[in-house]
Short mmCIF file of C-alpha atoms in Angstrom, two decimals:
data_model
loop_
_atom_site.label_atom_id
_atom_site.label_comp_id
_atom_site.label_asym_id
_atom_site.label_seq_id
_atom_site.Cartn_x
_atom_site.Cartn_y
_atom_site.Cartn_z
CA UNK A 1 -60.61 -5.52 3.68
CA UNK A 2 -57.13 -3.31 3.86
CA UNK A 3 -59.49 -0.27 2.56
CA UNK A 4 -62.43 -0.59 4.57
CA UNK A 5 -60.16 -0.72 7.59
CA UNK A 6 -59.30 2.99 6.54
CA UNK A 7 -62.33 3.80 6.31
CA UNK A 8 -63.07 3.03 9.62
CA UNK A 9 -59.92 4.53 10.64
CA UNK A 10 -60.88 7.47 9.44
CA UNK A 11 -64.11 7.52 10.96
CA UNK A 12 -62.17 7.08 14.55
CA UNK A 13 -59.77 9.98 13.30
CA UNK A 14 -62.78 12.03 13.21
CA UNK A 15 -64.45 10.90 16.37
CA UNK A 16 -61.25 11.43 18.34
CA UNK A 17 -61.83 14.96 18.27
CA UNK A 18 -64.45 14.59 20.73
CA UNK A 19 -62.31 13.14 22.93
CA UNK A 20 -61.83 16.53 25.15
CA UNK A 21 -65.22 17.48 25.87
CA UNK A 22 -65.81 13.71 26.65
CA UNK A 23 -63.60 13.95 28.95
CA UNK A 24 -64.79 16.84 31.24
CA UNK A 25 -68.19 14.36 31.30
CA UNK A 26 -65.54 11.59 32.42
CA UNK A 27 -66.71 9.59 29.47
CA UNK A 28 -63.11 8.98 28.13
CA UNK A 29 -59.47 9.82 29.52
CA UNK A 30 -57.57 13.14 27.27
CA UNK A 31 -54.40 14.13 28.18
CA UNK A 32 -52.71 18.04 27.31
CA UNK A 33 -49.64 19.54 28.35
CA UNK A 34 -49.00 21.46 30.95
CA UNK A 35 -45.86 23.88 31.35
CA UNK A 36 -43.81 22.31 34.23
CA UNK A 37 -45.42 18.80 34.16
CA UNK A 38 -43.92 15.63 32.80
CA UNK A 39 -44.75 15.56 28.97
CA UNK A 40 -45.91 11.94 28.40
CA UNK A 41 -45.03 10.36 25.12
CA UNK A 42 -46.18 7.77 23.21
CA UNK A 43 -44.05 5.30 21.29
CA UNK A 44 -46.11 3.75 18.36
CA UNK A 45 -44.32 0.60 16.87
CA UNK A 46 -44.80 -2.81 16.39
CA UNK A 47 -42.87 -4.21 19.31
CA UNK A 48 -43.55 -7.24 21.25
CA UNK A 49 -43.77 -10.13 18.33
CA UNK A 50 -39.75 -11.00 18.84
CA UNK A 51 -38.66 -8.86 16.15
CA UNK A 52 -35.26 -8.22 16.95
CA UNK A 53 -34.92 -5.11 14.83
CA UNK A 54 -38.13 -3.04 15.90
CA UNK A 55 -37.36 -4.26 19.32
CA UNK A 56 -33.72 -2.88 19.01
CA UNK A 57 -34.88 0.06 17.65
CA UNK A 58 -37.40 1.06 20.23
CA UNK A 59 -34.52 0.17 23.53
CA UNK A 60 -32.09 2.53 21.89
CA UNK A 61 -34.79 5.32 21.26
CA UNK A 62 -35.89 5.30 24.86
CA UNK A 63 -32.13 5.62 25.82
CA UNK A 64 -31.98 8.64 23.47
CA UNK A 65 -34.80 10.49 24.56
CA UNK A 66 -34.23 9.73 28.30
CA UNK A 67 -30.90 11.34 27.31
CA UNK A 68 -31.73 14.24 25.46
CA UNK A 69 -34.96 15.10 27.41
CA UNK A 70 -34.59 13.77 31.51
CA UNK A 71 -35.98 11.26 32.96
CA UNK A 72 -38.29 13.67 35.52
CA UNK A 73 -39.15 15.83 32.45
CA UNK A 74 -40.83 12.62 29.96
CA UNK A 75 -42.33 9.93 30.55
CA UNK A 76 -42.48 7.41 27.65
CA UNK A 77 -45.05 4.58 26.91
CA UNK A 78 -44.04 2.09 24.46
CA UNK A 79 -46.85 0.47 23.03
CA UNK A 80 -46.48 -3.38 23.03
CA UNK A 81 -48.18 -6.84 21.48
CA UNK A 82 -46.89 -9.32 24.05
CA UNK A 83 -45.65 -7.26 27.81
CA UNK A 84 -43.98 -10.56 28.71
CA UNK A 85 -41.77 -10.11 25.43
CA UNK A 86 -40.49 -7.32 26.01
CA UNK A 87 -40.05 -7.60 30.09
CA UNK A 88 -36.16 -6.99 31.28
CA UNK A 89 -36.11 -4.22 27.67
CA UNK A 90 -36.46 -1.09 29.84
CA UNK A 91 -35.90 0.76 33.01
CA UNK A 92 -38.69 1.11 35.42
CA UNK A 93 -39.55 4.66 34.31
CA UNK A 94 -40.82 3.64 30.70
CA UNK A 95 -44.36 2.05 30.75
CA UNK A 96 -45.56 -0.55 28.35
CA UNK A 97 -49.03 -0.36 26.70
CA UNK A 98 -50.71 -3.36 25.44
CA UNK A 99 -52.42 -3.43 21.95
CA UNK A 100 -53.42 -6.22 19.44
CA UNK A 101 -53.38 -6.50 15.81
CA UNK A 102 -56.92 -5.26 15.74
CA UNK A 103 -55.81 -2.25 17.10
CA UNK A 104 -58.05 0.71 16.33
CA UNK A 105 -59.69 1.52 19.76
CA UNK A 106 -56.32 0.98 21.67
CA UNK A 107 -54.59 2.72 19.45
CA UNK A 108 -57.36 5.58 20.33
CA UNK A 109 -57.57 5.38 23.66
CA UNK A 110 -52.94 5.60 23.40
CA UNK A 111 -53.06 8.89 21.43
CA UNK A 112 -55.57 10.20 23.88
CA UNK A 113 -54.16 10.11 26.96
CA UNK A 114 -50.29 11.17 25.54
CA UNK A 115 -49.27 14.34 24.97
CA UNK A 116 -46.50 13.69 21.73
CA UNK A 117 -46.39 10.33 19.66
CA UNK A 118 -43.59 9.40 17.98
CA UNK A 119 -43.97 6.70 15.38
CA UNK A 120 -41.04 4.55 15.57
CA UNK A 121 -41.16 1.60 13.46
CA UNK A 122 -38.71 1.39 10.62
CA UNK A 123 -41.70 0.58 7.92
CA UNK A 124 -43.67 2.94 8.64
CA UNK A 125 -45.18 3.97 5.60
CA UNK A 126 -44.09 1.08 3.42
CA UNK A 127 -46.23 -1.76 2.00
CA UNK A 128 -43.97 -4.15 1.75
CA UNK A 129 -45.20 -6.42 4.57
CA UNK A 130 -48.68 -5.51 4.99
CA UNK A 131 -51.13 -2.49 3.98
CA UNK A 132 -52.75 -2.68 7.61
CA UNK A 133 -49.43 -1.42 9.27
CA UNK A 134 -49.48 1.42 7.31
CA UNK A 135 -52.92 2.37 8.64
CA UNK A 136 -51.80 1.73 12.12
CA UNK A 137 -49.13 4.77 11.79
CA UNK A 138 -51.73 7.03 9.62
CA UNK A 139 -54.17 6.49 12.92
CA UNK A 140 -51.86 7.62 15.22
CA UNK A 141 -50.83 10.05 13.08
CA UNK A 142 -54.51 11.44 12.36
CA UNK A 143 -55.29 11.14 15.64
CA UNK A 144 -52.59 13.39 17.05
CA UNK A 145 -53.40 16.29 14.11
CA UNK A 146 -57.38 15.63 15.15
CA UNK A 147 -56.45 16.42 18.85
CA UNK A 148 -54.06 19.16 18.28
CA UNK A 149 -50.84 17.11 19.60
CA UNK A 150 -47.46 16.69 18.20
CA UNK A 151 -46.96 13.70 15.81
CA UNK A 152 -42.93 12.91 14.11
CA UNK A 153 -41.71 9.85 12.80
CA UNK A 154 -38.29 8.72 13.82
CA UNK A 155 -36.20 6.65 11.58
CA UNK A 156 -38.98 5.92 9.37
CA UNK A 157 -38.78 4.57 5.70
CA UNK A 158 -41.85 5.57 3.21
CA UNK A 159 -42.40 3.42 0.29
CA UNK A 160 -43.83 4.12 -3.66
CA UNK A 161 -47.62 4.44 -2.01
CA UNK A 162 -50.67 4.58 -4.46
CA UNK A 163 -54.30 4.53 -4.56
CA UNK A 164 -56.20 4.97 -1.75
CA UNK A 165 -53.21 4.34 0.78
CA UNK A 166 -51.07 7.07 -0.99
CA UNK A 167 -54.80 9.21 -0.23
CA UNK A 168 -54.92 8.03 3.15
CA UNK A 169 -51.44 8.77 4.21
CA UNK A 170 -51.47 11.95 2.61
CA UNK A 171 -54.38 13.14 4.57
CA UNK A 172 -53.69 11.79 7.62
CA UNK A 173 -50.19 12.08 8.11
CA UNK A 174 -49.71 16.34 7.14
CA UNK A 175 -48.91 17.44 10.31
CA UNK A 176 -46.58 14.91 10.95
CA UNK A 177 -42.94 15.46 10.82
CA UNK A 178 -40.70 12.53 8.92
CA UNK A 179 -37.24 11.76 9.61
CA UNK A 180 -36.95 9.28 7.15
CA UNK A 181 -33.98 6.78 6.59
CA UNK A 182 -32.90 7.68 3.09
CA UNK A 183 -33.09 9.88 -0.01
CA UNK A 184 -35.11 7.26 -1.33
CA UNK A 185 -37.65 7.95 1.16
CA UNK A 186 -37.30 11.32 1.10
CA UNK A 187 -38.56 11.32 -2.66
CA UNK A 188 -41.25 9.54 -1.81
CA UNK A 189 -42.54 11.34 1.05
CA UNK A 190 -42.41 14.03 -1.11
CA UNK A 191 -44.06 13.23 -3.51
CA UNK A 192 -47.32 12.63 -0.89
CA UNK A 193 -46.86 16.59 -0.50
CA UNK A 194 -45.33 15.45 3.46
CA UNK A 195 -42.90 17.05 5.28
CA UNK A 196 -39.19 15.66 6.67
CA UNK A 197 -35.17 15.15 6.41
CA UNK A 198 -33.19 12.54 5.66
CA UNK A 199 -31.94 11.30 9.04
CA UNK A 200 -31.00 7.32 10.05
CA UNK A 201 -31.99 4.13 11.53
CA UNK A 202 -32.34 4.66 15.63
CA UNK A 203 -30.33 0.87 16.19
CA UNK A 204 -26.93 2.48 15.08
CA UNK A 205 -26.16 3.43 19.16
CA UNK A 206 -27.31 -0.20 20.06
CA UNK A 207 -24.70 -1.49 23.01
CA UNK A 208 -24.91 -4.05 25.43
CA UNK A 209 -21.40 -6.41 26.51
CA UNK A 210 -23.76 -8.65 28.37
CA UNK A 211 -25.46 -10.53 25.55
CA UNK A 212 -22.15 -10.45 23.84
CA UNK A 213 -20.56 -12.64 27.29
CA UNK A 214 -24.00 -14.78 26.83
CA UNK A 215 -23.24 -15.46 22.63
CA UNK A 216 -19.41 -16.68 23.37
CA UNK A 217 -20.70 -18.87 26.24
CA UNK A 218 -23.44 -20.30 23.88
CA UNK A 219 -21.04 -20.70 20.76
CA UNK A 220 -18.73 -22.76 23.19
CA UNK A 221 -21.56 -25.18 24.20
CA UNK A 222 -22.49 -25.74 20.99
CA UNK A 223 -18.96 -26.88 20.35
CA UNK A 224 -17.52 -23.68 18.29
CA UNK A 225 -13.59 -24.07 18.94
CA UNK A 226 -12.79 -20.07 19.80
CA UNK A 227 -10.85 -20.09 16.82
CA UNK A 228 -13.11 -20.92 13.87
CA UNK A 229 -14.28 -18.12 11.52
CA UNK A 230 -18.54 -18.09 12.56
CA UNK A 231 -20.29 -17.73 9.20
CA UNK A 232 -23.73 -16.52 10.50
CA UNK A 233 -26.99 -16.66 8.28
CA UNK A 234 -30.46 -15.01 8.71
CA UNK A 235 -33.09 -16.37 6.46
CA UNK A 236 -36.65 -15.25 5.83
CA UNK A 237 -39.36 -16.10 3.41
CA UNK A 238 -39.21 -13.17 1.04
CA UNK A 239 -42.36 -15.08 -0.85
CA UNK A 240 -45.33 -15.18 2.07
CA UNK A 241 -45.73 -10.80 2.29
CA UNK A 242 -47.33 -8.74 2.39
CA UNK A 243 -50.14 -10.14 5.22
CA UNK A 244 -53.48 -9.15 3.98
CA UNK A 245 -56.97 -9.57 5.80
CA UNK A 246 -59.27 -12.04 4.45
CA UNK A 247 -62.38 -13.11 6.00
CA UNK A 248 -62.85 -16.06 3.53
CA UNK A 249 -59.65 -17.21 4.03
CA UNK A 250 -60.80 -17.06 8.15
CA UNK A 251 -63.95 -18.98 7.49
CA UNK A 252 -62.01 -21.59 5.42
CA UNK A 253 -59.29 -22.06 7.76
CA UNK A 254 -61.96 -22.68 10.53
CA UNK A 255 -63.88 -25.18 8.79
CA UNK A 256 -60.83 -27.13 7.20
CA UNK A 257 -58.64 -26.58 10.51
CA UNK A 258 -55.73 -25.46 9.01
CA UNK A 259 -54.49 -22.48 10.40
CA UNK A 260 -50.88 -22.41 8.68
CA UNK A 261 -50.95 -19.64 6.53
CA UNK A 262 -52.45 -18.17 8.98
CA UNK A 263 -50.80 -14.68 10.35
CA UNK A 264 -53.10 -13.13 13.13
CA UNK A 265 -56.21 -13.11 13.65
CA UNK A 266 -58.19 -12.22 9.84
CA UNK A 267 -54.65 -11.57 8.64
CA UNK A 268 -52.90 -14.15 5.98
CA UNK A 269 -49.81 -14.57 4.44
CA UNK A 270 -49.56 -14.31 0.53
CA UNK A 271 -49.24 -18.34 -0.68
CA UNK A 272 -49.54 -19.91 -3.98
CA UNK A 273 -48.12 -22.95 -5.32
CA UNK A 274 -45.28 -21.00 -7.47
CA UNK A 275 -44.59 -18.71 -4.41
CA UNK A 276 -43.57 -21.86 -2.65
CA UNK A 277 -41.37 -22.98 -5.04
CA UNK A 278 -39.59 -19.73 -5.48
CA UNK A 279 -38.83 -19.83 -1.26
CA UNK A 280 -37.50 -23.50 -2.10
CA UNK A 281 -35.25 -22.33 -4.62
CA UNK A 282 -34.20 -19.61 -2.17
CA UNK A 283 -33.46 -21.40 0.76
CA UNK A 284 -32.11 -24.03 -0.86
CA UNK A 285 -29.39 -21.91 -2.43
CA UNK A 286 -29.03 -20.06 0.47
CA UNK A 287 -28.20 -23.61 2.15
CA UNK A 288 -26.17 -24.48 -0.71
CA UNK A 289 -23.95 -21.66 -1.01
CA UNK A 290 -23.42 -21.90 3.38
CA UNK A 291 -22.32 -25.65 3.17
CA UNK A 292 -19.60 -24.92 0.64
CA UNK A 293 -18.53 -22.02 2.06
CA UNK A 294 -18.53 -23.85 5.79
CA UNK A 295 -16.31 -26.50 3.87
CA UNK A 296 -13.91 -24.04 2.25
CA UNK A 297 -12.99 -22.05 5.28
CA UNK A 298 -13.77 -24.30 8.55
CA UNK A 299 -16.62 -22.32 9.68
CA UNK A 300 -19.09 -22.97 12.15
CA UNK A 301 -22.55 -21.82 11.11
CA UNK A 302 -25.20 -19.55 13.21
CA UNK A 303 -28.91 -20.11 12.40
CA UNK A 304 -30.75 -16.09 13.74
CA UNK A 305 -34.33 -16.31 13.42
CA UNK A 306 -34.10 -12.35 14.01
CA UNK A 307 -38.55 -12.50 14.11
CA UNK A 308 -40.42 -15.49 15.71
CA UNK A 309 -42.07 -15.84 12.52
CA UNK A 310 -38.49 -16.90 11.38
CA UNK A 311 -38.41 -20.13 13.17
CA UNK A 312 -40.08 -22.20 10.99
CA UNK A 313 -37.63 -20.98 7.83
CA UNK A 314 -34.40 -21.51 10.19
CA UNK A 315 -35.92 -25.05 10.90
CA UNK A 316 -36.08 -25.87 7.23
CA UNK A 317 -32.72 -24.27 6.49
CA UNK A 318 -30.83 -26.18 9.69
CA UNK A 319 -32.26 -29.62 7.95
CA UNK A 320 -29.85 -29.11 4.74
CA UNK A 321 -26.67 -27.49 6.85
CA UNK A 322 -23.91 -30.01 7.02
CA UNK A 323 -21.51 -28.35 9.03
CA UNK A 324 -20.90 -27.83 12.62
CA UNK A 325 -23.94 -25.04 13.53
CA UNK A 326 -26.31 -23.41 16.45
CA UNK A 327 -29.33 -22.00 15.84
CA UNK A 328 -30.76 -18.99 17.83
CA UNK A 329 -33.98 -17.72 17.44
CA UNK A 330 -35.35 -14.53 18.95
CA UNK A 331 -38.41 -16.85 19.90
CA UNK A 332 -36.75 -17.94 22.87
CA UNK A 333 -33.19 -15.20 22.85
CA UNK A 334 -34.08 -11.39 23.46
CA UNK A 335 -32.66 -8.61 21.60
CA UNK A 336 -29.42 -8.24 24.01
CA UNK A 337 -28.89 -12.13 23.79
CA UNK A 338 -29.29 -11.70 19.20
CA UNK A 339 -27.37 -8.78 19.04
CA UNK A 340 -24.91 -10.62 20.80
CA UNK A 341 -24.53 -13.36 18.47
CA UNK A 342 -24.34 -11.39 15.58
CA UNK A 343 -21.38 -9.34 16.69
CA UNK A 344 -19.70 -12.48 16.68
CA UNK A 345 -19.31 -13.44 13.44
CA UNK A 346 -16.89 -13.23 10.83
CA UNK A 347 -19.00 -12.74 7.77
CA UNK A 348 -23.04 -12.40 7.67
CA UNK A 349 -25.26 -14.11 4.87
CA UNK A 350 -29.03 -12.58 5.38
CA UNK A 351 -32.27 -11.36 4.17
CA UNK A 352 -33.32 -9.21 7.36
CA UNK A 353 -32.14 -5.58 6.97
CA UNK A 354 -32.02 -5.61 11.11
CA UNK A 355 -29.13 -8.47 11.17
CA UNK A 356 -27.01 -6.05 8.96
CA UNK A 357 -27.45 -2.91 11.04
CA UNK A 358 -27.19 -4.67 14.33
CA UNK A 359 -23.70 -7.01 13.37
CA UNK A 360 -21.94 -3.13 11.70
CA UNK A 361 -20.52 -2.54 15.09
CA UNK A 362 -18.33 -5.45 14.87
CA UNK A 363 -17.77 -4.19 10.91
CA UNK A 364 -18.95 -7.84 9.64
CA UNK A 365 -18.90 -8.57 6.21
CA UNK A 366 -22.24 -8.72 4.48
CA UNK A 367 -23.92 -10.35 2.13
CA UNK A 368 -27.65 -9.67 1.15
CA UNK A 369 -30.20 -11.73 -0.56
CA UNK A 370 -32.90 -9.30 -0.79
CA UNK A 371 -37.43 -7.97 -1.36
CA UNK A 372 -36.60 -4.99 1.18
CA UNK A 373 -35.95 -1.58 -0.28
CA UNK A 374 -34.22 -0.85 3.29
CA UNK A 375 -31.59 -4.12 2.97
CA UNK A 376 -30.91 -2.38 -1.07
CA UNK A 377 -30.79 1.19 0.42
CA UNK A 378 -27.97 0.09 2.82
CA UNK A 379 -26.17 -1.61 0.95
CA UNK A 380 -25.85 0.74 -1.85
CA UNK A 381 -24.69 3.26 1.22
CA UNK A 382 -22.30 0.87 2.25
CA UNK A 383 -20.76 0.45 -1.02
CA UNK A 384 -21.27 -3.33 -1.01
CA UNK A 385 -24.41 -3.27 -3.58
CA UNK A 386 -22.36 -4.09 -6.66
CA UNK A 387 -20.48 -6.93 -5.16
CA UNK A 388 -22.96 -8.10 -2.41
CA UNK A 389 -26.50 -7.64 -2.94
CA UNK A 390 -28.60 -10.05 -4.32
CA UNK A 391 -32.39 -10.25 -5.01
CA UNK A 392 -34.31 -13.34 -3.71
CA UNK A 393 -35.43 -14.14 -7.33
CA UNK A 394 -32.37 -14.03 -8.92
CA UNK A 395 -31.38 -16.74 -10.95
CA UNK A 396 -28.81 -19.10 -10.50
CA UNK A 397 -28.65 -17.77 -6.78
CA UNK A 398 -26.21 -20.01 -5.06
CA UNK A 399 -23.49 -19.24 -7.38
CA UNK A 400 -23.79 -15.50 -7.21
CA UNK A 401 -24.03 -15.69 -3.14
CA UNK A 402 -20.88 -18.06 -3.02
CA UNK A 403 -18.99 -15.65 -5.56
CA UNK A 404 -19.74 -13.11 -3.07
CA UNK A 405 -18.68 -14.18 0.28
CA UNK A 406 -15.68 -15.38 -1.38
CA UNK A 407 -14.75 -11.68 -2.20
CA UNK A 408 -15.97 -10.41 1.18
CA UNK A 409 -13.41 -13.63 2.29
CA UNK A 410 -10.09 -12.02 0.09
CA UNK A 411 -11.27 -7.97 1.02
CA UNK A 412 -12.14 -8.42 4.71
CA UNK A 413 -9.79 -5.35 5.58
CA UNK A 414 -10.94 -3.03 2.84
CA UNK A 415 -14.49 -3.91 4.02
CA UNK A 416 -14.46 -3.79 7.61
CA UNK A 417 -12.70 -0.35 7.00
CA UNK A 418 -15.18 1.12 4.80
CA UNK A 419 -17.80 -0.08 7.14
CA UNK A 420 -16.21 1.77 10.24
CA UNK A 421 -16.59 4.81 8.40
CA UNK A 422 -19.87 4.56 7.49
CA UNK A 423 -20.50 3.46 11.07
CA UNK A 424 -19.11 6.92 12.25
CA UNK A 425 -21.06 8.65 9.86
CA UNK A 426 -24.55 6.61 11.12
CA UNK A 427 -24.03 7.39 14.43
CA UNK A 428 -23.59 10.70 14.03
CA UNK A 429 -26.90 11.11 11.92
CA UNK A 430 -28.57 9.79 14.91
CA UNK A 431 -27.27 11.94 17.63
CA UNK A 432 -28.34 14.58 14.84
CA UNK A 433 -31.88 13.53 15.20
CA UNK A 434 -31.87 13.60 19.00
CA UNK A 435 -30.58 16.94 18.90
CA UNK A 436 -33.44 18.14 16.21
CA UNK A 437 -36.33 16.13 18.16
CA UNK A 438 -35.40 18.23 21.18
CA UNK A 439 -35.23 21.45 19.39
CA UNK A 440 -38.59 20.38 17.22
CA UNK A 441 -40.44 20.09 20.68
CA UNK A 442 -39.19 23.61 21.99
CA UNK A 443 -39.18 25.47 19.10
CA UNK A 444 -42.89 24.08 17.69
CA UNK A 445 -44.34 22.79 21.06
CA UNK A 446 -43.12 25.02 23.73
CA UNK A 447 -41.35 22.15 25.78
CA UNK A 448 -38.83 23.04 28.16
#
């Protein structure tokens, strides 16, 4: 089902072009620049399912560009799942735009009435969690090219792509410009025969000393001392992706009534009996490993469900905790109120690449247990691959994670200095890509 949705996409690519000349019969609503007027952009991500990272990602990108560019001189649209998610994110001035997961005509009716897009979800071109996302960016991306508007993807990561998606992406995305995370992804973009620089996550410039206030205040109810070292811990299940469409799955589900490996809609999470066994022997030594390090040092243990579809993992993983502990899940805490908590803690056990960048302005200690290309790729930047990454297969787990925070436990110093730097050098990669977005529009797109 992942390919014939490209092929429809590509039919709607094509049809887009007729959007213009629709419009002067006031069939359909096209938008083009004007010297002088506001230039509207479009922010295509998935925000608005409680991801803290995307959501992170998009807040600080809308500061930047409200920055770089004015407030009277853009006006951005950030394209949402769930407006009541995201309410309190922005300042009046950027507009929300409501889309589903079967998002081809939205998407189409986005493009067409903005004058730039920028794609700004970290996976953009990676099919890591599901093939469909992918052909969400190469619509938005085809659709700008069809309609002769500006297209560049901010922070992006591009996976190995193959097949018909490697095809697809290739065609679709040519005109668009990539700033891509890492080398890694600068290879592979490459390699499609695209176009782009190695630039940085957008979350680096994240800030906000009000969900900080709200994390101590929490920790304290919850009965955290002030004084105890916070071990936090941010779980996934590595074994359900990527979500793939399946109308017999759908049809099964309805007549059985059993909806639980249910994603969205037509869209599934991967399941098999041995795939549930391997996320039992993961969170189980990810349990394992927290309890004796709680024990050894006194800590008090903090649960982050960093997507909603985290909760019911953090559930199962709060069952086997034995230590003093508070769980908070972006479910019911926004990004201010999870950024918050992370900057908190003393030392950071996780699986969501997000947690890591987000909890580097405190310079916490990390360790990684890892299926994400972006989690490896930062941690081999960071220096902390050889003694901290793990992969959420590996064998005898627990006692590789426990040998790990112990180290991060007797080089603290040397680590929260090495991160510092490396935090200098991020955020200085992204006011680089600010500073070439602006240019890119005014050299390429006559924007002033």
């Amino acid at each position: 089902m992942d390919r014939l949705l490209s092929y429809i996409v590509r039919m709607v690519v094509w049809l887009s072009g007729f959007a213009k000349p629709l419009s002067r019969l006031r069939l359909c609503r096209f938008e083009t620049y004007a010297k002088g007027r506001p230039l509207k952009i479009l922010l295509v991500g998935y925000n608005g399912a409680r991801n803290t990272g995307a959501d992170a990602r998009v807040v600080t990108l809308t500061q930047q560009l409200q920055q770089a560019l004015g407030t009277e001189k853009a006006e951005l649209t950030v394209m949402t799942l769930d407006k009541e998610n995201m309410g309190g994110y922005f300042p009046r001035q950027v507009r929300l735009f409501p889309f589903t997961t079967f998002f081809i005509f939205s998407l189409l009716r986005a493009c067409s009435r903005h004058h730039v897009a920028i794609l700004c979800e970290g996976s953009t071109l990676t099919p890591t969690f599901a093939k469909a996302l992918c052909v969400f960016f190469c619509e938005a991306a085809g659709i700008m090219r069809r309609q002769g508007k500006p297209c560049i993807a901010y922070g992006s990561e591009v996976g190995r792509l193959d097949g018909w998606l490697a095809r697809l992406s290739s065609d679709l995305c040519r005109d668009t410009y990539f700033m891509v995370r890492t080398e890694e992804s600068l290879r592979n973009l490459q390699d499609l025969g695209l176009k782009g620089h190695v630039g940085t996550d957008t979350a680096w410039t994240f800030q906000d000393d009000e969900g900080e206030a709200w994390a101590r205040k929490r920790l304290m109810e919850a009965g955290w001392d002030g004084r105890q070292p916070l071990m936090g811990v941010a779980p996934i299940n590595p074994f359900c992706w990527p979500v793939r469409p399946s109308l017999w799955r759908w049809l099964k589900a309805f007549v059985t009534r059993d909806f639980s490996r249910q994603y969205d809609k037509f869209y599934f999470f991967n399941d098999s009996a041995e795939r549930r066994q391997q996320f039992e022997r993961y969170l189980q030594a990810m349990a394992a490993a927290t309890n004796r390090y709680s024990r050894e040092h006194n800590a008090f243990v903090v649960i982050l469900g960093m997507e909603k579809l985290d909760v019911s993992v953090c559930e199962k993983l709060e069952r086997q905790i034995e230590s003093q502990h508070v769980a908070c899940m972006s479910k019911s805490c926004d990004v201010f109120q999870m950024t918050g908590m992370l900057r908190q803690l003393s030392v950071l056990l996780t699986s969501r690449y997000h947690a890591a960048v987000l909890s580097m302005e405190r310079t916490v200690p990390i360790v990684a247990i890892s299926i994400d290309s972006r989690l490896n790729g930062l941690m081999n930047e960071v220096e902390l691959a050889d003694r901290c990454l793990h992969q959420a297969t590996d064998t005898d787990l627990e006692n590789k994670v426990m040998a790990s925070l112990r180290w991060t436990y007797e080089h603290e110093r040397e680590i929260k200095d090495n991160l510092q730097r490396h935090l200098t050098t991020y955020k200085n990669k992204t006011a680089a890509m600010s500073r070439y977005f602006t240019t890119w529009l005014k050299e390429n797109h006559h924007f002033s």
